[in-house]
mmCIF file of C-alpha atoms in Angstrom:
data_model
loop_
_atom_site.group_PDB
_atom_site.id
_atom_site.type_symbol
_atom_site.label_atom_id
_atom_site.label_comp_id
_atom_site.label_asym_id
_atom_site.label_seq_id
_atom_site.Cartn_x
_atom_site.Cartn_y
_atom_site.Cartn_z
ATOM 1 C CA MET A 1062 32.401 -29.425 21.643
ATOM 2 C CA ASP A 1063 29.016 -28.496 20.647
ATOM 3 C CA ASP A 1064 27.702 -28.857 17.207
ATOM 4 C CA THR A 1065 25.223 -26.216 17.038
ATOM 5 C CA GLY A 1066 28.536 -23.447 17.685
ATOM 6 C CA SER A 1067 30.377 -24.840 14.600
ATOM 7 C CA ARG A 1068 27.706 -24.799 11.821
ATOM 8 C CA ARG A 1069 28.326 -21.568 9.789
ATOM 9 C CA LYS A 1070 25.094 -20.488 7.836
ATOM 10 C CA GLU A 1071 25.597 -20.760 4.237
ATOM 11 C CA PHE A 1072 26.439 -17.280 2.844
ATOM 12 C CA VAL A 1073 23.248 -15.820 0.574
ATOM 13 C CA VAL A 1074 22.837 -12.825 -1.528
ATOM 14 C CA TYR A 1075 19.077 -11.198 -1.968
ATOM 15 C CA GLU A 1076 17.277 -8.488 -3.666
ATOM 16 C CA TYR A 1077 14.841 -6.431 -2.243
ATOM 17 C CA LYS A 1078 11.309 -4.989 -3.572
ATOM 18 C CA GLU A 1079 9.132 -3.059 -1.621
ATOM 19 C CA VAL A 1080 5.502 -3.648 -2.365
ATOM 20 C CA CYS A 1081 2.966 -0.653 -1.789
ATOM 21 C CA THR A 1082 -0.659 -1.964 -1.674
ATOM 22 C CA ASP A 1083 -4.319 -2.068 0.649
ATOM 23 C CA LYS A 1084 -4.561 -3.681 3.627
ATOM 24 C CA SER A 1085 -7.319 -5.977 2.275
ATOM 25 C CA ARG A 1086 -4.724 -7.046 -0.197
ATOM 26 C CA ILE A 1087 -1.931 -7.947 1.721
ATOM 27 C CA SER A 1088 -2.360 -11.919 2.479
ATOM 28 C CA PHE A 1089 -3.538 -12.253 -1.369
ATOM 29 C CA LEU A 1090 -0.300 -10.588 -2.541
ATOM 30 C CA LEU A 1091 2.251 -12.229 -0.437
ATOM 31 C CA ASP A 1092 0.925 -15.716 -0.814
ATOM 32 C CA GLY A 1093 1.345 -14.375 -5.077
ATOM 33 C CA TYR A 1094 4.995 -13.359 -4.518
ATOM 34 C CA GLU A 1095 5.967 -16.017 -2.134
ATOM 35 C CA ASN A 1096 5.777 -18.027 -6.170
ATOM 36 C CA PHE A 1097 8.139 -16.038 -7.374
ATOM 37 C CA GLY A 1098 10.939 -16.415 -4.880
ATOM 38 C CA TRP A 1099 9.991 -13.933 -3.168
ATOM 39 C CA GLU A 1100 9.401 -14.179 0.602
ATOM 40 C CA ALA A 1101 8.518 -11.437 3.699
ATOM 41 C CA ASP A 1102 11.656 -9.288 5.115
ATOM 42 C CA GLY A 1103 9.946 -8.765 8.953
ATOM 43 C CA LYS A 1104 7.249 -6.289 9.238
ATOM 44 C CA ILE A 1105 4.225 -5.179 6.989
ATOM 45 C CA TYR A 1106 4.738 -1.484 7.059
ATOM 46 C CA GLU A 1107 1.458 0.695 7.554
ATOM 47 C CA ASN A 1108 1.842 4.254 6.687
ATOM 48 C CA ILE A 1109 0.811 6.274 9.967
ATOM 49 C CA GLY A 1110 1.804 10.757 10.073
ATOM 50 C CA GLU A 1111 -0.064 13.375 10.138
ATOM 51 C CA ASN A 1112 0.906 14.557 7.132
ATOM 52 C CA ILE A 1113 0.134 11.382 4.917
ATOM 53 C CA ASN A 1114 -3.145 11.290 2.619
ATOM 54 C CA PRO A 1115 -5.842 9.670 3.675
ATOM 55 C CA TYR A 1116 -5.491 6.986 0.552
ATOM 56 C CA HIS A 1117 -2.050 6.287 1.433
ATOM 57 C CA GLN A 1118 -2.818 6.293 5.119
ATOM 58 C CA ARG A 1119 -5.398 2.714 4.150
ATOM 59 C CA LYS A 1120 -1.708 1.263 2.360
ATOM 60 C CA VAL A 1121 1.013 -0.767 3.447
ATOM 61 C CA ILE A 1122 4.191 -1.164 2.754
ATOM 62 C CA LEU A 1123 5.260 -4.770 2.249
ATOM 63 C CA ARG A 1124 8.880 -5.388 2.060
ATOM 64 C CA LEU A 1125 10.016 -8.911 0.230
ATOM 65 C CA LYS A 1126 13.370 -10.446 -0.266
ATOM 66 C CA ARG A 1127 14.928 -13.112 -2.557
ATOM 67 C CA ASN A 1128 17.658 -14.947 -3.394
ATOM 68 C CA ARG A 1129 19.681 -13.448 -6.442
ATOM 69 C CA LYS A 1130 20.887 -17.210 -7.199
ATOM 70 C CA LEU A 1131 17.656 -18.635 -8.096
ATOM 71 C CA VAL A 1132 18.389 -20.576 -11.655
ATOM 72 C CA ASN A 1133 15.364 -19.837 -13.430
ATOM 73 C CA LYS A 1134 15.482 -15.911 -12.820
ATOM 74 C CA MET A 1135 14.281 -14.251 -16.004
ATOM 75 C CA GLU A 1136 11.274 -16.463 -16.080
ATOM 76 C CA LEU A 1137 10.685 -15.651 -12.632
ATOM 77 C CA THR A 1138 10.827 -12.394 -13.101
ATOM 78 C CA ARG A 1139 8.556 -12.531 -16.738
ATOM 79 C CA LEU A 1140 6.307 -14.261 -14.570
ATOM 80 C CA GLN A 1141 6.022 -11.890 -12.165
ATOM 81 C CA ARG A 1142 5.422 -8.938 -14.132
ATOM 82 C CA ASN A 1143 2.739 -10.482 -15.516
ATOM 83 C CA PHE A 1144 1.534 -11.571 -12.594
ATOM 84 C CA GLU A 1145 1.562 -7.769 -11.654
ATOM 85 C CA ALA A 1146 0.001 -6.670 -14.867
ATOM 86 C CA CYS A 1147 -2.502 -8.793 -13.640
ATOM 87 C CA VAL A 1148 -2.842 -7.602 -10.253
ATOM 88 C CA ASN A 1149 -3.822 -3.462 -11.727
ATOM 89 C CA GLU A 1150 -5.828 -4.725 -14.105
ATOM 90 C CA ILE A 1151 -7.994 -6.092 -11.080
ATOM 91 C CA GLU A 1152 -7.184 -3.116 -8.871
ATOM 92 C CA THR A 1153 -8.319 -1.209 -12.255
ATOM 93 C CA LEU A 1154 -11.654 -3.532 -12.674
ATOM 94 C CA GLU A 1155 -12.686 -2.998 -9.461
ATOM 95 C CA LYS A 1156 -13.132 0.706 -9.619
ATOM 96 C CA SER A 1157 -13.706 1.483 -12.947
ATOM 97 C CA ASN A 1158 -17.174 -0.330 -10.783
ATOM 98 C CA THR A 1159 -18.387 2.588 -9.333
ATOM 99 C CA SER A 1160 -16.696 5.520 -11.243
ATOM 100 C CA GLN A 1161 -19.000 5.669 -13.812
ATOM 101 C CA ALA A 1162 -21.828 6.065 -11.664
ATOM 102 C CA THR A 1163 -20.140 7.944 -9.510
ATOM 103 C CA VAL A 1164 -19.777 10.614 -12.362
ATOM 104 C CA SER A 1165 -23.694 9.758 -13.437
ATOM 105 C CA ALA A 1166 -25.050 10.661 -9.859
ATOM 106 C CA LEU A 1167 -23.051 13.695 -9.702
ATOM 107 C CA ILE A 1168 -24.256 14.820 -13.169
ATOM 108 C CA ILE A 1169 -27.851 14.255 -12.160
ATOM 109 C CA GLY A 1170 -27.529 15.915 -8.396
ATOM 110 C CA ILE A 1171 -25.917 19.417 -10.899
ATOM 111 C CA LEU A 1172 -28.581 19.676 -12.863
ATOM 112 C CA GLY A 1173 -31.310 19.544 -10.123
ATOM 113 C CA THR A 1174 -29.462 22.090 -8.194
ATOM 114 C CA ALA A 1175 -29.347 23.978 -11.380
ATOM 115 C CA PHE A 1176 -32.967 23.184 -11.884
ATOM 116 C CA MET A 1177 -33.216 24.936 -7.707
ATOM 117 C CA ALA A 1178 -30.860 27.541 -8.679
ATOM 118 C CA GLY A 1179 -33.575 29.186 -11.954
ATOM 119 C CA SER A 1180 -36.491 28.600 -8.952
ATOM 120 C CA THR A 1181 -34.738 30.438 -6.437
ATOM 121 C CA PHE A 1182 -33.793 33.109 -8.677
ATOM 122 C CA ALA A 1183 -37.643 32.752 -9.952
ATOM 123 C CA VAL A 1184 -39.109 33.594 -6.583
ATOM 124 C CA THR A 1185 -36.954 36.375 -5.675
ATOM 125 C CA ALA A 1186 -37.701 37.974 -9.819
ATOM 126 C CA GLN A 1187 -40.061 41.355 -9.454
ATOM 127 C CA PRO A 1188 -42.419 40.843 -9.416
ATOM 128 C CA PRO A 1189 -42.611 36.914 -7.603
ATOM 129 C CA GLN A 1190 -43.164 34.370 -10.731
ATOM 130 C CA VAL A 1191 -44.814 31.185 -8.081
ATOM 131 C CA ILE A 1192 -45.843 28.754 -11.216
ATOM 132 C CA LEU A 1193 -42.449 29.621 -12.977
ATOM 133 C CA CYS A 1194 -40.950 28.931 -9.071
ATOM 134 C CA ILE A 1195 -42.403 25.564 -8.712
ATOM 135 C CA ILE A 1196 -42.432 24.191 -12.395
ATOM 136 C CA LEU A 1197 -37.658 24.399 -11.977
ATOM 137 C CA ALA A 1198 -38.570 23.211 -8.667
ATOM 138 C CA ILE A 1199 -40.106 19.786 -9.587
ATOM 139 C CA PRO A 1200 -37.012 18.650 -11.281
ATOM 140 C CA GLY A 1201 -34.603 20.011 -9.274
ATOM 141 C CA PHE A 1202 -36.140 18.020 -5.961
ATOM 142 C CA ILE A 1203 -36.354 15.373 -8.342
ATOM 143 C CA GLY A 1204 -32.525 15.700 -9.502
ATOM 144 C CA TRP A 1205 -32.127 15.083 -6.189
ATOM 145 C CA LEU A 1206 -32.971 12.611 -4.981
ATOM 146 C CA LEU A 1207 -32.536 11.077 -7.915
ATOM 147 C CA PRO A 1208 -28.603 10.578 -7.483
ATOM 148 C CA TYR A 1209 -28.532 8.016 -4.839
ATOM 149 C CA PHE A 1210 -31.078 5.466 -6.925
ATOM 150 C CA VAL A 1211 -29.364 5.549 -10.497
ATOM 151 C CA TYR A 1212 -25.739 5.448 -8.301
ATOM 152 C CA LYS A 1213 -26.971 2.168 -6.440
ATOM 153 C CA ARG A 1214 -28.539 1.171 -9.964
ATOM 154 C CA SER A 1215 -25.117 1.354 -11.986
ATOM 155 C CA VAL A 1216 -23.406 -0.033 -9.618
ATOM 156 C CA GLU A 1217 -24.907 -3.310 -9.554
ATOM 157 C CA LYS A 1218 -25.457 -3.101 -13.750
ATOM 158 C CA GLN A 1219 -21.190 -2.682 -13.029
ATOM 159 C CA THR A 1220 -20.786 -5.246 -10.864
ATOM 160 C CA LYS A 1221 -22.549 -7.525 -13.164
ATOM 161 C CA LYS A 1222 -21.063 -6.913 -15.711
ATOM 162 C CA LEU A 1223 -17.277 -6.902 -14.159
ATOM 163 C CA THR A 1224 -17.714 -9.627 -12.010
ATOM 164 C CA PRO A 1225 -16.860 -12.666 -14.602
ATOM 165 C CA LEU A 1226 -13.585 -10.450 -15.650
ATOM 166 C CA ILE A 1227 -12.791 -9.664 -12.454
ATOM 167 C CA GLU A 1228 -12.582 -13.921 -12.490
ATOM 168 C CA GLU A 1229 -10.732 -14.363 -15.368
ATOM 169 C CA LYS A 1230 -8.109 -12.121 -13.992
ATOM 170 C CA TYR A 1231 -7.387 -14.385 -10.728
ATOM 171 C CA ASP A 1232 -8.060 -17.632 -13.095
ATOM 172 C CA GLU A 1233 -4.938 -15.894 -14.537
ATOM 173 C CA ILE A 1234 -2.791 -14.913 -11.557
ATOM 174 C CA TYR A 1235 -3.440 -18.293 -10.444
ATOM 175 C CA GLU A 1236 -2.155 -20.115 -13.938
ATOM 176 C CA ILE A 1237 1.210 -17.749 -13.793
ATOM 177 C CA CYS A 1238 1.254 -18.215 -9.900
ATOM 178 C CA GLU A 1239 1.537 -22.520 -10.809
ATOM 179 C CA LYS A 1240 4.233 -21.345 -13.449
ATOM 180 C CA GLY A 1241 6.261 -19.971 -10.872
ATOM 181 C CA ASN A 1242 6.280 -22.235 -8.249
ATOM 182 C CA LYS A 1243 6.825 -24.947 -10.464
ATOM 183 C CA LEU A 1244 10.462 -22.947 -11.900
ATOM 184 C CA LEU A 1245 11.600 -22.428 -8.195
ATOM 185 C CA TYR A 1246 11.171 -26.989 -7.267
#
């Protein structure tokens, strides 16, 4: 008789988890979750469809599974929560990198538009006030040109300030994953 026909597969009960993330983070998250007993459950699903928000079109869904009968499941779950909190903090820090710069650039652009509106009203007034139009148009044009440079400079400053914090969070994640991996084996 053939040996392969008589072997029985061991019964395993799994728990399942879905993680929605950016395409750029797939490998990082898969590597991290493996340290807590999770393994990829087949395919990675992309959000594709007509009525999906463009923000969610760049997202993918990771489907993970792990054995329910892990020895140190409670401690692994605690470490996993710390891992997820650190990943969320990194995402927040990366988003804040451009948010302050965007707000500053928008405020300057709106002020420039207000000056330009004042300039337009000055030239359409009866009688036209050309001198006032020119005086208001100069800060208006500056307010339209300056936001780009303010944005770039602000992003550079924020990047220099936040890069060490992000690196600290990655180091913390690596320590958490190392602890989780030791608990698995």
